[in-house]
CSV table of C-alpha atoms and ligand atoms in Angstrom, one decimal:
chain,number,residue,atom,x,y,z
A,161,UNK,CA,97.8,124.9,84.9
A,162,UNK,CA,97.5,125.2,88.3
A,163,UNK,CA,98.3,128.5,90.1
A,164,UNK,CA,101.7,127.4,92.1
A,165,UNK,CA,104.5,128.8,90.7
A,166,UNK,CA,106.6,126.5,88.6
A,167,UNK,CA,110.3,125.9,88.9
A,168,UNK,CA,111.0,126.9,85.3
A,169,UNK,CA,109.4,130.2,85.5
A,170,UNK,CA,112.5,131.7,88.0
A,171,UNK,CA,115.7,132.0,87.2
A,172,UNK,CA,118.0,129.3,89.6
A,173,UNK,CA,121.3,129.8,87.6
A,174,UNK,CA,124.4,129.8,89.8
A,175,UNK,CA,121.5,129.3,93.0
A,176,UNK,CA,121.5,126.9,95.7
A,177,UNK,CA,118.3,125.2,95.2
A,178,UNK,CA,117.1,123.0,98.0
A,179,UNK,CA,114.7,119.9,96.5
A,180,UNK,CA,112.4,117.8,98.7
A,181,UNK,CA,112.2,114.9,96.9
A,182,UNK,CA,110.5,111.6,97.7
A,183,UNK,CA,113.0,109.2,97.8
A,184,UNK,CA,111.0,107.0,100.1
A,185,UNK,CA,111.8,103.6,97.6
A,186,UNK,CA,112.3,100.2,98.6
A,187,UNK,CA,115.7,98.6,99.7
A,188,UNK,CA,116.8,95.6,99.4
A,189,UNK,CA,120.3,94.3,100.8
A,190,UNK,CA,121.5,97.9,101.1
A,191,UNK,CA,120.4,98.4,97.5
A,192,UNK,CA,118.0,100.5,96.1
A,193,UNK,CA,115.1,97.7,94.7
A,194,UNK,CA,112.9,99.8,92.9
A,195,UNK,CA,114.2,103.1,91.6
A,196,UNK,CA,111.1,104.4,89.9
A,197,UNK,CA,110.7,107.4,92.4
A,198,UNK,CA,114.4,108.7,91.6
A,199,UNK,CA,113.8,108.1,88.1
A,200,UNK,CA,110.1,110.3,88.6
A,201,UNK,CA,112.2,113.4,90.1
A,202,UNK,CA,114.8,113.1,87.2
A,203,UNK,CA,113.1,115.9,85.2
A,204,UNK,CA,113.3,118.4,87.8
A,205,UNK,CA,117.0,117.7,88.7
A,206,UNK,CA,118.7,117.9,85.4
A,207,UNK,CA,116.2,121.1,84.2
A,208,UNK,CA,118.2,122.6,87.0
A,209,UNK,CA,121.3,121.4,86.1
A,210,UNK,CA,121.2,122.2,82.8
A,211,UNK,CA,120.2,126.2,84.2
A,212,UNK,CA,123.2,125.9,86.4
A,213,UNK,CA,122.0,125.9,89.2
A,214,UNK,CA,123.6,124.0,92.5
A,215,UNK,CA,121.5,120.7,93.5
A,216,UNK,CA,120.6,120.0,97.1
A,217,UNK,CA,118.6,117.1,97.5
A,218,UNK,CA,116.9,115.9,100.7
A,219,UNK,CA,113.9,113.0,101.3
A,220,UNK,CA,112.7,111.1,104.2
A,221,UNK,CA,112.7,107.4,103.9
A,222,UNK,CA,110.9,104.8,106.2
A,223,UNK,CA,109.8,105.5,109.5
A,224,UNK,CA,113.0,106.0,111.5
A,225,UNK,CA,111.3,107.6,114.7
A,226,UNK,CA,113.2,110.8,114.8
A,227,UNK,CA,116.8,109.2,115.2
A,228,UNK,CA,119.5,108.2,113.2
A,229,UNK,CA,119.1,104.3,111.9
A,230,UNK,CA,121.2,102.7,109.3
A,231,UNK,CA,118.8,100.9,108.0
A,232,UNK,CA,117.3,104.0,106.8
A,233,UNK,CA,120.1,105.8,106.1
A,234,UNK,CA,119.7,107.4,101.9
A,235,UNK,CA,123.3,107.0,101.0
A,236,UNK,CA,122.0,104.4,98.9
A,237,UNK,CA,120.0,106.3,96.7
A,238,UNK,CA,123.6,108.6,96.4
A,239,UNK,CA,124.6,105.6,93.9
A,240,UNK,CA,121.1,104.9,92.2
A,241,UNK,CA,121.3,108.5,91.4
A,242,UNK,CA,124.3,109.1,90.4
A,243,UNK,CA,124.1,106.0,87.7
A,244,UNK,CA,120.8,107.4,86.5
A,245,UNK,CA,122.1,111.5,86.2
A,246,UNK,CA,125.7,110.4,84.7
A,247,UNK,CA,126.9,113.1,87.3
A,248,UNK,CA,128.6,112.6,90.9
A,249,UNK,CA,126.3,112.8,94.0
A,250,UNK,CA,128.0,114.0,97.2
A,251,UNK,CA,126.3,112.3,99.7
A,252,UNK,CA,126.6,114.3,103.2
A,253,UNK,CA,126.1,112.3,106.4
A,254,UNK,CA,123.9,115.5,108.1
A,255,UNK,CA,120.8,117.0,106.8
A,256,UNK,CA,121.6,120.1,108.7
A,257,UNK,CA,124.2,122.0,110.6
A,258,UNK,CA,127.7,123.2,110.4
A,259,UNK,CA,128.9,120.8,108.2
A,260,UNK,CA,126.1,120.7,105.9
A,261,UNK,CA,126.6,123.8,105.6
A,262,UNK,CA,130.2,124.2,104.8
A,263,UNK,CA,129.6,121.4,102.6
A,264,UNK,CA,126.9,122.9,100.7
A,265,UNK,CA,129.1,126.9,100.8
A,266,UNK,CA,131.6,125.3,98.6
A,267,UNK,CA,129.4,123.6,96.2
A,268,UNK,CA,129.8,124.7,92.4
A,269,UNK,CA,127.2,125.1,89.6
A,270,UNK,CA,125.8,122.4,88.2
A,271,UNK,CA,127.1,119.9,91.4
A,272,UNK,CA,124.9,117.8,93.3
A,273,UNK,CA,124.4,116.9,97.2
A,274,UNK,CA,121.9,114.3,98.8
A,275,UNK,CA,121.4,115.1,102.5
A,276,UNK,CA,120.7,112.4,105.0
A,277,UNK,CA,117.1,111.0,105.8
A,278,UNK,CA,115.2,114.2,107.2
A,279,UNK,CA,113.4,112.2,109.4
A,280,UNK,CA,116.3,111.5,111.1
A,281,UNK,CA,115.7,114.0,113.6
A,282,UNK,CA,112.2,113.9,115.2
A,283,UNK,CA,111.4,118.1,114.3
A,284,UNK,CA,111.0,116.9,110.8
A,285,UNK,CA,107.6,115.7,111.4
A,286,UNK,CA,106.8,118.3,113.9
A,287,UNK,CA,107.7,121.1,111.6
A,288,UNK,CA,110.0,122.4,113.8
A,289,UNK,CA,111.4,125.7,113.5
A,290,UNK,CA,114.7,125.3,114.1
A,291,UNK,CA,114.8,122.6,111.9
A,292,UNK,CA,113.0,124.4,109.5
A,293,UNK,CA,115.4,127.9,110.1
A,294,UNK,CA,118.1,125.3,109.6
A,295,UNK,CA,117.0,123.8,106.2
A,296,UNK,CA,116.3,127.1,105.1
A,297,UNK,CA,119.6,128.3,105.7
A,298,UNK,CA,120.9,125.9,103.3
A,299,UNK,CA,118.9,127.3,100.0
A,300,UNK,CA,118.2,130.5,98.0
A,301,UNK,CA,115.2,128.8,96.3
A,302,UNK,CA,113.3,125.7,97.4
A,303,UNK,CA,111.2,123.3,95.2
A,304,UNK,CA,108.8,120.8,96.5
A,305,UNK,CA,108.9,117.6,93.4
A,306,UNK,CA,107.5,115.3,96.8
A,307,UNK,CA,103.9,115.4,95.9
A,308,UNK,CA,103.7,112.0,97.5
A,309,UNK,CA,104.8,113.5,101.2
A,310,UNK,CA,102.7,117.3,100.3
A,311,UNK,CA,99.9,116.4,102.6
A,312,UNK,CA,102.0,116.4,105.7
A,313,UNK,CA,103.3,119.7,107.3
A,314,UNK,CA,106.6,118.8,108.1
A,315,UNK,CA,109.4,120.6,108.4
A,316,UNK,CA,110.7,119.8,104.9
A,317,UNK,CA,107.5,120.0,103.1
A,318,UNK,CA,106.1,123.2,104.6
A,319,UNK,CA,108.1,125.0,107.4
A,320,UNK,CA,111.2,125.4,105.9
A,321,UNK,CA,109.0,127.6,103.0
A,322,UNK,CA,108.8,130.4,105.4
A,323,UNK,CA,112.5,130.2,105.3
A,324,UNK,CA,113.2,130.8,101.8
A,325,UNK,CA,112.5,133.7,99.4
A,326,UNK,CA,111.6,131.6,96.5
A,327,UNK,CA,109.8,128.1,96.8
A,328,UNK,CA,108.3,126.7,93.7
A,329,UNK,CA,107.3,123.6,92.5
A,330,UNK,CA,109.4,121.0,90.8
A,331,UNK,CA,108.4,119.0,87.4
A,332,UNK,CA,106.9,116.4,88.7
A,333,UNK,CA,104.6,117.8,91.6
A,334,UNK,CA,103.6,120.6,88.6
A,335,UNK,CA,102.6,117.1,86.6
A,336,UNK,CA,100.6,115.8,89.6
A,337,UNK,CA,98.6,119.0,89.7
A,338,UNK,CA,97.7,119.2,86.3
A,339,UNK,CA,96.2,115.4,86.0
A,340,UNK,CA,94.9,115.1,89.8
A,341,UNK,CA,94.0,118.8,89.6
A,342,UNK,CA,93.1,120.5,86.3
A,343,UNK,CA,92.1,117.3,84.8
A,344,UNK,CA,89.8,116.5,86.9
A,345,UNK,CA,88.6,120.1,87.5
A,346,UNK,CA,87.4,120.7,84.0
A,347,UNK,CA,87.7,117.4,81.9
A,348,UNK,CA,87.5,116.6,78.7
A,349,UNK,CA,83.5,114.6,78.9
A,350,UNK,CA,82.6,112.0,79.1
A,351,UNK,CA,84.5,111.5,82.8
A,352,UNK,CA,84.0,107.9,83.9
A,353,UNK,CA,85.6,107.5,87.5
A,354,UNK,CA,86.4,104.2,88.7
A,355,UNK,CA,87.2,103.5,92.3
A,356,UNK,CA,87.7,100.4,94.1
A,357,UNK,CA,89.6,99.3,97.0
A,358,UNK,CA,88.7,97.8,100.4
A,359,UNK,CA,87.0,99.9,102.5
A,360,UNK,CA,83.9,103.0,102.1
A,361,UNK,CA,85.1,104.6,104.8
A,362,UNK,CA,88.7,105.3,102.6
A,363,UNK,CA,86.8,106.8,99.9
A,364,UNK,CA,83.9,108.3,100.8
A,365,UNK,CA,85.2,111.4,100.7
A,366,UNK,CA,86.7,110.9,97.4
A,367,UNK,CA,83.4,109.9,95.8
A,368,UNK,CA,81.8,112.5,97.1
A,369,UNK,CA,83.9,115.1,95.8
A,370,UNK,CA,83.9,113.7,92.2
A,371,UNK,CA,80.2,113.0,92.0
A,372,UNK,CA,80.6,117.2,91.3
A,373,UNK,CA,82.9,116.1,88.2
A,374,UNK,CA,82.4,112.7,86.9
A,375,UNK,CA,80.0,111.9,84.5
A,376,UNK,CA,79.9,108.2,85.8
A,377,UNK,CA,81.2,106.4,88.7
A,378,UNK,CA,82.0,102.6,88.5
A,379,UNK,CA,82.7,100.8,91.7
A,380,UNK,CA,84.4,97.7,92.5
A,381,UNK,CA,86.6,95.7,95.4
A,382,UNK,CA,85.1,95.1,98.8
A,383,UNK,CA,83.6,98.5,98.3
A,384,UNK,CA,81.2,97.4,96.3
A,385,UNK,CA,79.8,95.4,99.1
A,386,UNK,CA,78.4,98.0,101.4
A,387,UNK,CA,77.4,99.8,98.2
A,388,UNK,CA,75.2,96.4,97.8
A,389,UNK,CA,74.1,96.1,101.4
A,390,UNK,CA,73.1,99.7,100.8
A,391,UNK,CA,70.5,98.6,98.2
A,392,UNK,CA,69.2,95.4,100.4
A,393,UNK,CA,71.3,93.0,98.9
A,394,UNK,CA,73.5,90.1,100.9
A,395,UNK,CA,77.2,89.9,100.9
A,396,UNK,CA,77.9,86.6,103.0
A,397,UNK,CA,81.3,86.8,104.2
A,398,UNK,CA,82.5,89.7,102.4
A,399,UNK,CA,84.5,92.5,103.3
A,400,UNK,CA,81.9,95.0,103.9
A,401,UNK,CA,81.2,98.0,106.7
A,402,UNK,CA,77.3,97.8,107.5
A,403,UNK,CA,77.9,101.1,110.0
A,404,UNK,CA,78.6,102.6,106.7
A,405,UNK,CA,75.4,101.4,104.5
A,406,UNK,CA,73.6,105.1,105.3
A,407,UNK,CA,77.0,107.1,103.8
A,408,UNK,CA,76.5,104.3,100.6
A,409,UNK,CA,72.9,105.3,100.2
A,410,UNK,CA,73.8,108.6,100.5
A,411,UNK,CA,76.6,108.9,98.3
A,412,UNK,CA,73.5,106.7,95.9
A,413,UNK,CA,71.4,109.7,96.2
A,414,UNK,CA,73.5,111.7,95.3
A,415,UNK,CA,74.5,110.6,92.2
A,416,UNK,CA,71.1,110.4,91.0
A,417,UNK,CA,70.4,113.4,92.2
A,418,UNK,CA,73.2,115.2,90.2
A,419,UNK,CA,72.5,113.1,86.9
A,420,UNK,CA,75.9,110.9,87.4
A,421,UNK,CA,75.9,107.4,86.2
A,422,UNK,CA,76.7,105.1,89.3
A,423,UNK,CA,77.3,101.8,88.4
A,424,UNK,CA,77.9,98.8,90.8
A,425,UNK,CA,79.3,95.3,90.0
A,426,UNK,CA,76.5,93.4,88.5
A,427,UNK,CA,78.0,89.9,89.2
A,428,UNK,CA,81.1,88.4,91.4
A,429,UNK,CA,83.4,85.9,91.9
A,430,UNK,CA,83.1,84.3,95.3
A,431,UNK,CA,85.0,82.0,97.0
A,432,UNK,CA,85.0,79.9,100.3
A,433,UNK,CA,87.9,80.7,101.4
A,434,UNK,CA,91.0,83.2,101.2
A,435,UNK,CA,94.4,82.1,102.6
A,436,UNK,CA,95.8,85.9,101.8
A,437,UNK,CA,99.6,85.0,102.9
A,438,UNK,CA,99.8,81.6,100.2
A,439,UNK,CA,98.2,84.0,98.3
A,440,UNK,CA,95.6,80.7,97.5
A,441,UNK,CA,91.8,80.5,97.4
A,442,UNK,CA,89.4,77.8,98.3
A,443,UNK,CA,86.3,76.6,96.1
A,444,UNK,CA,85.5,79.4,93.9
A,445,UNK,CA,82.6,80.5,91.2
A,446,UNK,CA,80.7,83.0,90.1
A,447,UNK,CA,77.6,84.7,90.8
A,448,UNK,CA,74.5,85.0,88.6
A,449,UNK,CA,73.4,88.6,87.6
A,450,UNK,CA,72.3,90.6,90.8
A,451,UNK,CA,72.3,87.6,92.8
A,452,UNK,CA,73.4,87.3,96.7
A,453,UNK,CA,76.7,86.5,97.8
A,454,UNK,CA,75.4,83.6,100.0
A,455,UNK,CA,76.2,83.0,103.6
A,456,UNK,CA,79.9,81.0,104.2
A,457,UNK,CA,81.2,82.6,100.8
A,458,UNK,CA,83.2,85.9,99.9
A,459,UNK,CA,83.5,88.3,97.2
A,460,UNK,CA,86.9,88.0,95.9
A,461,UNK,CA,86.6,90.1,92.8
A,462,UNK,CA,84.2,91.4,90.1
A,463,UNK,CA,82.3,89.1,87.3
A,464,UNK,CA,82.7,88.8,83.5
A,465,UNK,CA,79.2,90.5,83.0
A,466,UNK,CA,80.6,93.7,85.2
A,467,UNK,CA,83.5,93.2,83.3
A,468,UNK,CA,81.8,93.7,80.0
A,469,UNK,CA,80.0,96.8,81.8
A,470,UNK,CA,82.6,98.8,83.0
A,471,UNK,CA,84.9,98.3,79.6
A,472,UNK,CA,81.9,99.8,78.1
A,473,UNK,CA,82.4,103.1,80.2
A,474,UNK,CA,85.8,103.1,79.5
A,475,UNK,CA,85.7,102.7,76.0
A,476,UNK,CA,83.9,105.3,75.3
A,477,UNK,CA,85.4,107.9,77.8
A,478,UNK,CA,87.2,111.2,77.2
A,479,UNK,CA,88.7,111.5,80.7
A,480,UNK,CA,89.3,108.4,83.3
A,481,UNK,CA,90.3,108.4,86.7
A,482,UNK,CA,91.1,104.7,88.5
A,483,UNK,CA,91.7,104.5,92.2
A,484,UNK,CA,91.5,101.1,93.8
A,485,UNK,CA,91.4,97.6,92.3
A,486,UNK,CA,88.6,95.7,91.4
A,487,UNK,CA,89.4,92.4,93.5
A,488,UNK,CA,92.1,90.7,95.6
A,489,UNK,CA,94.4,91.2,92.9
A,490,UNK,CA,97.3,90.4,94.9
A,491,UNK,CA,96.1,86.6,94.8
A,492,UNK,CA,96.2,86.0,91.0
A,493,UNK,CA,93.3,83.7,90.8
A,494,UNK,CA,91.1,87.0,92.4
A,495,UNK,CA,93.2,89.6,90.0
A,496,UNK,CA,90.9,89.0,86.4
A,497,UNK,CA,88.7,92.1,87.2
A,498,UNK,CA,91.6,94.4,87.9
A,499,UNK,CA,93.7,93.1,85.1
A,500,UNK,CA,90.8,93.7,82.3
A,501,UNK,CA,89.9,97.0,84.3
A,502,UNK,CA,93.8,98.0,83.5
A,503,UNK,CA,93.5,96.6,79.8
A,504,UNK,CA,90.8,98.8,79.2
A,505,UNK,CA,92.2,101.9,80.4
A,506,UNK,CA,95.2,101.2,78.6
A,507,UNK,CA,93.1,100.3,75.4
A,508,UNK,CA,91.8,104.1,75.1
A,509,UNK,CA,94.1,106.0,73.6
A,510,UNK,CA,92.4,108.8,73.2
A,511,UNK,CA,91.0,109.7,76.4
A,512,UNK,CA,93.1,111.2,79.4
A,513,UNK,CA,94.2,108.3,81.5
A,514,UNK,CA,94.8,108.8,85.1
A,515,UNK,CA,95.8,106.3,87.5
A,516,UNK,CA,95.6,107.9,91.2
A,517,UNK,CA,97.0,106.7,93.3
A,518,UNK,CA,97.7,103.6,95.8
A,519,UNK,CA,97.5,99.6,94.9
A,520,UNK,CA,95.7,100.7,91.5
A,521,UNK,CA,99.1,102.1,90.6
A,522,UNK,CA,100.6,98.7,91.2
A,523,UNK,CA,98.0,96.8,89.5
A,524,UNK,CA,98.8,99.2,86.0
A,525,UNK,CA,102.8,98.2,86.6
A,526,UNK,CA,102.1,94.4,87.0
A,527,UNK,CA,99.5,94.3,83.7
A,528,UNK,CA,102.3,96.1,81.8
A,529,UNK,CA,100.5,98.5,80.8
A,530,UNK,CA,101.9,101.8,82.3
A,531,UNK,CA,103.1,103.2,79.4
A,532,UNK,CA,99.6,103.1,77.9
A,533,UNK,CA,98.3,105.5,80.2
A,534,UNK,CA,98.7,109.6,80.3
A,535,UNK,CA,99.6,109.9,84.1
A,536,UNK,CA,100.5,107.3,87.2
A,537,UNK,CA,100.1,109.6,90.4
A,538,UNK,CA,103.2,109.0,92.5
A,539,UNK,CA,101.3,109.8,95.5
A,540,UNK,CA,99.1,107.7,97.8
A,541,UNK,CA,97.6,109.2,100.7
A,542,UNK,CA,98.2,112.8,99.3
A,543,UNK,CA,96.6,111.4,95.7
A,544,UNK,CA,93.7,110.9,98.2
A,545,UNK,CA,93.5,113.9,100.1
A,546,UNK,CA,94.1,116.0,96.7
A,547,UNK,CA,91.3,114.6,94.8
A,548,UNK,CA,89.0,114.9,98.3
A,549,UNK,CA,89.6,118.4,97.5
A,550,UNK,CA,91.8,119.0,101.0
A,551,UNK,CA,94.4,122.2,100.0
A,552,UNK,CA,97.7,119.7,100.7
A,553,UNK,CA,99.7,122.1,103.3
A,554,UNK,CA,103.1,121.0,101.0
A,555,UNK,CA,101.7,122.8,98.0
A,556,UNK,CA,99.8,125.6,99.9
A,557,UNK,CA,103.3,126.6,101.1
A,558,UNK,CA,104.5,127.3,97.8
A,559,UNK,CA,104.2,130.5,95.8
A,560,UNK,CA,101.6,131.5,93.8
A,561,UNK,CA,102.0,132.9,89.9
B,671,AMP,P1,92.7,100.4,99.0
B,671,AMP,O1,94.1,100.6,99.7
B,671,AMP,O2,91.6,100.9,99.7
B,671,AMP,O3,92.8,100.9,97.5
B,671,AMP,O4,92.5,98.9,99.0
B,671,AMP,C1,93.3,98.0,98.3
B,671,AMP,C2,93.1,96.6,98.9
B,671,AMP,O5,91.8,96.3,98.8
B,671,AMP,C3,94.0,95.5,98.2
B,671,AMP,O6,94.9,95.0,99.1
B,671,AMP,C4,92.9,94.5,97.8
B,671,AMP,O7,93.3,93.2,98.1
B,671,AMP,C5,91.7,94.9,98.7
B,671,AMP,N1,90.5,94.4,98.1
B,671,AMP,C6,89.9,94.7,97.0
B,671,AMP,N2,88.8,94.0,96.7
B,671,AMP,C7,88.7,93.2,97.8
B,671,AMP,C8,87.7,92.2,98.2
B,671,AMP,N3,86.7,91.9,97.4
B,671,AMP,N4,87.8,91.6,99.4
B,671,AMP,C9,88.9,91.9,100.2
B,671,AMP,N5,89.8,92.8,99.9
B,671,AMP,C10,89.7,93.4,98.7
């Protein structure tokens, strides 16, 4: 457990709670697309329903630039809600200000409100006070369940806190600590981290701070190639950052230096050509074992013998992490690595499974296997920061047991 104070250790009963959730989802045609973020904060709401409590919700969504836009507006989300609780959400045009707050004065246990977009107003992401005062004026206890927005200091994710008496954490952002946090902290061994992605300079951080933890590290995506250029290999055409080959060899040395397995992709699959937007490659095979990518080609993914390698790890791991995929899995004839890399997770049922974070999360949801693994972080640059080890000002504003 981590040391922020949960939402079900006060008492909320007959309270005006105010929730930041992340209701940041897709629309589509004025319709809520993907509802998997209101169905994440679900937990949190009815446990305070079912204490009594009165429900204020409020989100950002999009990047409205600090003014009212329709486009942006969360009334949507009012109706996605509602279907998914079986109770009536009042949705309130304001997320602050005299009406709000009349509003929210005659509210009744157990009802629930959805303010407008917070980012709305252009304080939000400065953290103003007033807006924060104003926020704050609205709520007798205030629980963060937006893990996915905790590593800004906005207004609703940190300055309204000084605000309120009580501010806890909801459900969900308690879940997020435990995997990204306590899991990780102390895992159950063997720890096999696997991290891919495009670019070093994303990650480094995040690699260094788990070569403390891990017991092996397995790298794929474009990553890999700087990682190779590192060790005097060629890469051709690939994705790669040669101003970042001394932090690779680094990050190498490191590894060896603390005992940690570090494994890099032992073969690839390499194409000619990528036309990204028809989502289409040109000629394509594979490399041999620890061969160069030649000049004129591109790695588009990991090989079947790295394949074989890294489900090795995985199968016999007690605790996994995955950021990152493996490849260009958006292009399906690049997608094999990340696919089997899913698989594999999903296949070891009894380690800890953690996916954190980012496009790895939407590589688990398109292999259908999410509901194989323990934990899908719902953050992506805040998964990031969290397992870099950054204290995310969103949960450092919270109280402590
Ligand atoms: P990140 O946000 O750092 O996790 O990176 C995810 C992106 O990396 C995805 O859009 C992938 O298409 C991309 N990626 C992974 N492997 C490669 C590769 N070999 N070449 C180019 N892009 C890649």
């Amino acid at each position: 457990m981590s040391a922020v104070k949960s939402v079900k250790q006060i008492d909320v009963s007959g309270k005006r709670v105010l929730v930041r959730a992340d209701f940041n989802v897709p629309l589509e045609d004025g319709k809520v697309s993907d509802d998997s973020r209101i169905v994440a904060t679900l937990p949190t709401i009815r446990h305070l329903l079912d204490q009594g409590a009165r429900v204020i919700l409020m989100s950002h969504l999009g990047r409205p630039k600090g003014k009212p836009d329709p486009k942006y507006s969360l009334r949507p989300v009012a109706g996605a809600l509602a279907d998914q609780l079986g109770v009536p959400v009042l949705f309130l045009e304001e997320c602050m200000g005299k009406s709000v707050e009349d509003a929210v004065g005659q509210m009744k246990d157990g009802q629930v409100v959805l303010l407008e977009n917070v980012r709305f107003h252009p304080e939000e992401e400065r953290n103003g006070e007033d807006m924060s005062a104003a926020l704050g004026r609205l709520a007798d206890v205030y629980v963060n369940d937006a893990f996915g927005s905790a590593h800004r200091a906005h207004a609703s994710t940190a300055g309204v806190t000084a605000h309120v008496d009580a501010c806890v954490a909801g459900l969900l952002m308690e879940k997020e600590l435990t995997f990204l946090g306590d899991h990780t902290e102390r895992p159950d061994r063997p720890f096999v981290v696997i991290l891919g992605g495009a670019k070093v300079s994303d990650k480094i951080s995040v690699i260094d701070a788990l070569l403390d933890k891990a017991d092996t590290i397995l790298i794929g995506g474009a990553m890999a190639y700087t990682f190779k250029l590192a060790l005097g290999g060629k890469v051709g055409n690939s994705l790669s950052e040669p101003d970042k080959v001394d932090v690779a060899l680094e990050a190498i040395r490191k590894a060896e230096k603390r005992g940690v397995t570090f494994l890099l992709p032992v073969d690839n699959m390499i194409v000619e050509a990528v036309d990204f937007d028809a989502r289409t490659v040109g000629e394509s095979r594979f490399t041999g074992e620890g061969e160069d990518i030649p000049e004129g080609w591109e790695g588009v993914d990991i090989g079947s013998r790295t394949i074989e390698l890294f489900k090795r790890e995985i199968a016999g791991a007690k605790t996994v992490l995955w950021n990152g995929p493996m490849g260009i899995f958006e292009i399906e004839a690049c997608s094999a690595g990340t696919f089997a890399i899913a698989e594999a997770v999903a296949a070891n049922q009894g380690c800890v499974s953690i996916i954190g974070g980012g496009d790895s999360v939407k590589a688990v949801k398109k292999s259908g296997y999410s509901d194989k693994v323990s934990f899908i972080s719902t953050g992506g640059g805040a998964s990031l920061e969290f397992l870099e080890g950054k204290v995310l000002p969103g949960v450092a504003a919270l109280d402590q047991v």
